Amino acid sequence: MKQVILTVSSNQQIAPSVYCMVMTGDSSAVTAPGQFINIKLDGLYLRRPISVCDYDDGQITIIYKVVGRGTEQMSRMAAGEQLDTLVGLGNGYDTSLSGERPLLIGGGVGVPPLYNLCRKLVAEGKHPTVILGFNKADEVFYERQFAALGAEVRVATADGSYGIKGFVTDAMKSIDYTYFYTCGPEPMFRAIDKVAVTGGQYSFEERMGCGFGACMGCSCKTLTGNKRICREGPVMKREEIIWAD
């Protein structure tokens, strides 16, 4: 973890209530796809944790949805504004387990951290398939960006207004994959766990108090005891998770 000042270089709406923010500054603490940053905002006590969509030397891209005061404040930020940010939080995805045909499954704002993961897998010579799940057509984002990386992309919408009608689990049925990676809401994880035929990794979306393991406010029950989503996660392996009833 490293505390840095990041400068907003662009902040654009890409779907209803969804924004893509690109920031410049010291990104050296981000070392794996699936990690997150924690942003301090004026007038708000708790920092806002946001997953990293993409990163390289001196630049970090995040995609966030406006759901409250913090993200609404972020949506109004213009180029040149600066943010006090904790960078390099969380463990990230382990690509060594992917096999040749990994499957990436994103639901809504769970899509962003899969982008850098897909880029890394392609660079490693793997052949990923990506499933993007949304409620309806106007919510879809980053389909073209994943395709541009060389991945096969399938989109599922709950109302059938775009792509496959149904949920991400419906899109999974006809895909031959060696391992899966996913990020999204817990109900989606539970549904995936019932139909998945391989091992995989879940990146949990969770409200966090501190974001670095001090408060124990976010936790997940595992075979080796409770683990903090912000510290030991947000990525957990399928075989270690105990789903509460």
Short mmCIF file of C-alpha atoms in Angstrom, two decimals:
data_model
loop_
_atom_site.label_atom_id
_atom_site.label_comp_id
_atom_site.label_asym_id
_atom_site.label_seq_id
_atom_site.Cartn_x
_atom_site.Cartn_y
_atom_site.Cartn_z
CA MET A 1 0.00 0.00 0.00
CA LYS A 2 1.20 3.48 -0.84
CA GLN A 3 -0.38 6.90 -0.26
CA VAL A 4 -0.07 9.08 -3.36
CA ILE A 5 -1.63 12.15 -4.95
CA LEU A 6 -3.24 11.34 -8.28
CA THR A 7 -4.29 13.97 -10.82
CA VAL A 8 -7.48 13.54 -12.83
CA SER A 9 -6.75 13.65 -16.55
CA SER A 10 -10.25 12.69 -17.75
CA ASN A 11 -13.61 11.80 -16.22
CA GLN A 12 -16.30 10.74 -18.68
CA GLN A 13 -19.74 9.16 -18.43
CA ILE A 14 -19.82 5.85 -20.34
CA ALA A 15 -23.27 4.49 -19.33
CA PRO A 16 -26.17 5.68 -17.15
CA SER A 17 -24.63 6.67 -13.78
CA VAL A 18 -21.32 5.01 -14.77
CA TYR A 19 -18.10 6.99 -15.23
CA CYS A 20 -14.57 6.27 -16.39
CA MET A 21 -11.85 8.28 -14.65
CA VAL A 22 -8.22 8.29 -15.75
CA MET A 23 -5.64 9.56 -13.26
CA THR A 24 -1.93 10.20 -13.54
CA GLY A 25 0.67 9.79 -10.82
CA ASP A 26 2.66 7.12 -9.03
CA SER A 27 1.02 3.77 -9.91
CA SER A 28 3.96 1.60 -8.83
CA ALA A 29 2.10 0.05 -5.89
CA VAL A 30 -0.45 -1.55 -8.22
CA THR A 31 1.10 -4.88 -9.12
CA ALA A 32 -1.78 -7.24 -10.04
CA PRO A 33 -5.16 -7.12 -11.80
CA GLY A 34 -8.02 -7.02 -9.31
CA GLN A 35 -6.42 -4.70 -6.76
CA PHE A 36 -8.21 -1.54 -5.67
CA ILE A 37 -7.53 2.02 -4.57
CA ASN A 38 -9.08 4.00 -1.70
CA ILE A 39 -9.91 7.63 -2.40
CA LYS A 40 -10.22 10.44 0.16
CA LEU A 41 -12.97 12.94 -0.68
CA ASP A 42 -13.56 16.39 0.78
CA GLY A 43 -16.14 16.47 3.56
CA LEU A 44 -16.45 12.68 3.86
CA TYR A 45 -14.92 10.70 6.72
CA LEU A 46 -14.43 7.32 5.03
CA ARG A 47 -12.40 6.82 1.89
CA ARG A 48 -14.15 5.29 -1.16
CA PRO A 49 -12.73 1.94 -2.38
CA ILE A 50 -12.78 1.58 -6.19
CA SER A 51 -11.39 -1.34 -8.19
CA VAL A 52 -8.64 -0.66 -10.72
CA CYS A 53 -9.78 -1.16 -14.30
CA ASP A 54 -6.37 -0.70 -15.88
CA TYR A 55 -2.94 0.61 -14.98
CA ASP A 56 0.49 1.19 -16.42
CA ASP A 57 3.52 3.30 -15.63
CA GLY A 58 2.17 6.57 -14.26
CA GLN A 59 -1.55 6.04 -14.97
CA ILE A 60 -4.55 4.41 -13.30
CA THR A 61 -8.03 3.98 -14.81
CA ILE A 62 -11.10 3.34 -12.68
CA ILE A 63 -14.76 2.84 -13.60
CA TYR A 64 -17.34 3.65 -10.94
CA LYS A 65 -21.10 3.94 -10.56
CA VAL A 66 -22.76 6.89 -8.84
CA VAL A 67 -24.55 5.38 -5.85
CA GLY A 68 -24.06 7.95 -3.07
CA ARG A 69 -22.46 11.20 -1.96
CA GLY A 70 -18.89 10.10 -2.58
CA THR A 71 -19.28 8.81 -6.11
CA GLU A 72 -21.58 11.73 -6.97
CA GLN A 73 -18.80 14.07 -5.87
CA MET A 74 -16.33 12.13 -8.01
CA SER A 75 -18.59 12.40 -11.07
CA ARG A 76 -18.29 16.21 -10.97
CA MET A 77 -14.48 16.25 -10.92
CA ALA A 78 -12.68 17.82 -13.83
CA ALA A 79 -9.24 17.36 -15.36
CA GLY A 80 -6.52 18.81 -13.16
CA GLU A 81 -8.17 18.07 -9.82
CA GLN A 82 -6.13 16.01 -7.37
CA LEU A 83 -7.06 13.07 -5.16
CA ASP A 84 -5.38 11.75 -1.99
CA THR A 85 -5.35 8.03 -2.70
CA LEU A 86 -4.20 4.79 -1.09
CA VAL A 87 -2.90 2.67 -3.96
CA GLY A 88 -2.11 -1.04 -4.29
CA LEU A 89 -4.71 -2.45 -1.89
CA GLY A 90 -5.90 -6.05 -1.97
CA ASN A 91 -4.35 -9.20 -3.36
CA GLY A 92 -5.54 -9.30 -6.98
CA TYR A 93 -6.09 -12.24 -9.32
CA ASP A 94 -3.62 -15.11 -9.72
CA THR A 95 -3.19 -15.81 -13.45
CA SER A 96 -0.95 -18.84 -12.94
CA LEU A 97 -4.02 -21.05 -12.50
CA SER A 98 -5.87 -19.95 -15.63
CA GLY A 99 -5.07 -22.73 -18.08
CA GLU A 100 -5.28 -22.02 -21.81
CA ARG A 101 -8.96 -20.97 -21.99
CA PRO A 102 -9.89 -18.89 -18.96
CA LEU A 103 -13.42 -17.54 -18.59
CA LEU A 104 -13.92 -14.02 -17.21
CA ILE A 105 -17.39 -13.18 -15.85
CA GLY A 106 -18.35 -9.64 -14.89
CA GLY A 107 -21.65 -8.33 -13.57
CA GLY A 108 -22.37 -4.60 -13.84
CA VAL A 109 -19.66 -2.58 -12.12
CA GLY A 110 -17.89 -5.87 -11.47
CA VAL A 111 -16.72 -5.68 -15.09
CA PRO A 112 -13.84 -3.14 -14.70
CA PRO A 113 -11.21 -5.20 -12.79
CA LEU A 114 -11.52 -7.95 -15.41
CA TYR A 115 -10.18 -5.65 -18.13
CA ASN A 116 -6.58 -5.55 -16.92
CA LEU A 117 -6.85 -9.24 -16.05
CA CYS A 118 -7.87 -9.97 -19.65
CA ARG A 119 -5.01 -7.85 -20.96
CA LYS A 120 -2.53 -9.76 -18.80
CA LEU A 121 -3.90 -13.18 -19.78
CA VAL A 122 -3.67 -12.31 -23.48
CA ALA A 123 -0.08 -11.12 -22.97
CA GLU A 124 0.66 -14.51 -21.37
CA GLY A 125 -0.57 -16.28 -24.51
CA LYS A 126 -3.93 -17.39 -23.09
CA HIS A 127 -7.25 -17.31 -24.97
CA PRO A 128 -9.86 -15.77 -22.68
CA THR A 129 -13.61 -15.64 -23.18
CA VAL A 130 -15.42 -12.78 -21.47
CA ILE A 131 -19.06 -12.69 -20.33
CA LEU A 132 -20.47 -9.28 -19.43
CA GLY A 133 -23.78 -9.23 -17.56
CA PHE A 134 -26.13 -6.25 -17.34
CA ASN A 135 -29.82 -5.59 -16.76
CA LYS A 136 -30.50 -3.91 -20.11
CA ALA A 137 -28.87 -2.68 -23.31
CA ASP A 138 -28.13 0.93 -22.31
CA GLU A 139 -26.11 -0.27 -19.31
CA VAL A 140 -23.58 -2.19 -21.43
CA PHE A 141 -20.02 -0.86 -21.42
CA TYR A 142 -16.52 -2.03 -22.38
CA GLU A 143 -17.67 -4.72 -24.82
CA ARG A 144 -15.54 -3.21 -27.62
CA GLN A 145 -12.55 -2.71 -25.34
CA PHE A 146 -12.44 -6.38 -24.35
CA ALA A 147 -12.85 -7.45 -27.98
CA ALA A 148 -9.97 -5.15 -28.97
CA LEU A 149 -7.71 -7.14 -26.63
CA GLY A 150 -8.46 -10.25 -28.66
CA ALA A 151 -10.96 -11.90 -26.31
CA GLU A 152 -14.20 -13.55 -27.38
CA VAL A 153 -16.93 -11.46 -25.77
CA ARG A 154 -20.52 -12.41 -24.92
CA VAL A 155 -23.04 -10.05 -23.38
CA ALA A 156 -26.08 -11.13 -21.38
CA THR A 157 -28.92 -8.79 -20.45
CA ALA A 158 -31.65 -9.75 -18.00
CA ASP A 159 -34.39 -8.23 -20.16
CA GLY A 160 -33.01 -9.59 -23.46
CA SER A 161 -32.61 -6.12 -24.99
CA TYR A 162 -29.03 -6.92 -26.07
CA GLY A 163 -27.02 -10.09 -26.54
CA ILE A 164 -28.12 -13.26 -24.74
CA LYS A 165 -31.39 -12.99 -22.83
CA GLY A 166 -30.84 -13.99 -19.22
CA PHE A 167 -27.98 -14.02 -16.77
CA VAL A 168 -24.26 -14.72 -16.98
CA THR A 169 -24.94 -18.34 -16.03
CA ASP A 170 -27.03 -18.72 -19.19
CA ALA A 171 -24.09 -17.50 -21.25
CA MET A 172 -21.73 -19.95 -19.51
CA LYS A 173 -23.55 -23.09 -20.65
CA SER A 174 -21.97 -23.48 -24.09
CA ILE A 175 -18.41 -22.37 -23.23
CA ASP A 176 -15.49 -24.76 -22.83
CA TYR A 177 -13.16 -23.19 -20.26
CA THR A 178 -10.23 -24.24 -18.10
CA TYR A 179 -10.73 -21.87 -15.15
CA PHE A 180 -12.88 -18.87 -14.29
CA TYR A 181 -12.44 -15.42 -12.80
CA THR A 182 -15.36 -13.26 -11.75
CA CYS A 183 -16.34 -9.99 -10.10
CA GLY A 184 -19.82 -8.79 -9.25
CA PRO A 185 -22.59 -9.07 -6.67
CA GLU A 186 -22.71 -12.05 -4.30
CA PRO A 187 -26.02 -13.45 -5.69
CA MET A 188 -24.24 -13.79 -9.05
CA PHE A 189 -21.38 -15.64 -7.34
CA ARG A 190 -23.78 -18.09 -5.73
CA ALA A 191 -25.41 -18.77 -9.10
CA ILE A 192 -22.02 -19.27 -10.78
CA ASP A 193 -20.91 -21.62 -8.01
CA LYS A 194 -23.85 -23.91 -8.78
CA VAL A 195 -22.99 -24.34 -12.48
CA ALA A 196 -19.19 -23.85 -12.71
CA VAL A 197 -17.24 -26.95 -13.76
CA THR A 198 -13.73 -25.76 -12.85
CA GLY A 199 -11.90 -23.96 -10.11
CA GLY A 200 -12.06 -20.20 -10.06
CA GLN A 201 -11.55 -16.92 -8.24
CA TYR A 202 -14.19 -14.52 -6.93
CA SER A 203 -13.46 -10.83 -6.41
CA PHE A 204 -15.92 -9.63 -3.78
CA GLU A 205 -17.71 -6.30 -3.81
CA GLU A 206 -18.04 -5.22 -0.19
CA ARG A 207 -18.59 -2.05 1.80
CA MET A 208 -15.31 -1.28 3.56
CA GLY A 209 -14.63 0.84 6.60
CA CYS A 210 -10.87 1.34 6.49
CA GLY A 211 -9.87 -0.56 3.34
CA PHE A 212 -6.64 -2.01 4.74
CA GLY A 213 -7.64 -4.58 7.36
CA ALA A 214 -7.75 -2.61 10.60
CA CYS A 215 -11.47 -2.59 11.37
CA MET A 216 -12.64 -6.13 10.43
CA GLY A 217 -15.77 -4.55 8.97
CA CYS A 218 -15.67 -6.62 5.78
CA SER A 219 -15.19 -10.35 6.02
CA CYS A 220 -15.89 -13.61 4.25
CA LYS A 221 -16.28 -17.06 5.84
CA THR A 222 -13.69 -19.54 4.54
CA LEU A 223 -12.41 -23.00 5.37
CA THR A 224 -9.57 -21.43 7.35
CA GLY A 225 -11.71 -18.90 9.21
CA ASN A 226 -13.01 -15.44 8.47
CA LYS A 227 -10.92 -13.44 5.99
CA ARG A 228 -11.02 -9.70 5.45
CA ILE A 229 -12.15 -8.76 1.95
CA CYS A 230 -9.92 -5.69 1.91
CA ARG A 231 -6.80 -7.40 3.25
CA GLU A 232 -6.77 -11.13 2.41
CA GLY A 233 -9.08 -10.41 -0.56
CA PRO A 234 -10.87 -9.03 -2.43
CA VAL A 235 -10.04 -12.15 -4.47
CA MET A 236 -10.83 -15.54 -2.93
CA LYS A 237 -10.47 -18.99 -4.50
CA ARG A 238 -13.68 -20.92 -5.11
CA GLU A 239 -12.60 -23.93 -3.07
CA GLU A 240 -11.94 -21.93 0.11
CA ILE A 241 -15.27 -20.08 0.35
CA ILE A 242 -18.06 -21.19 2.66
CA TRP A 243 -21.33 -19.70 1.46
CA ALA A 244 -23.56 -18.66 4.36
CA ASP A 245 -27.18 -19.85 4.21
#
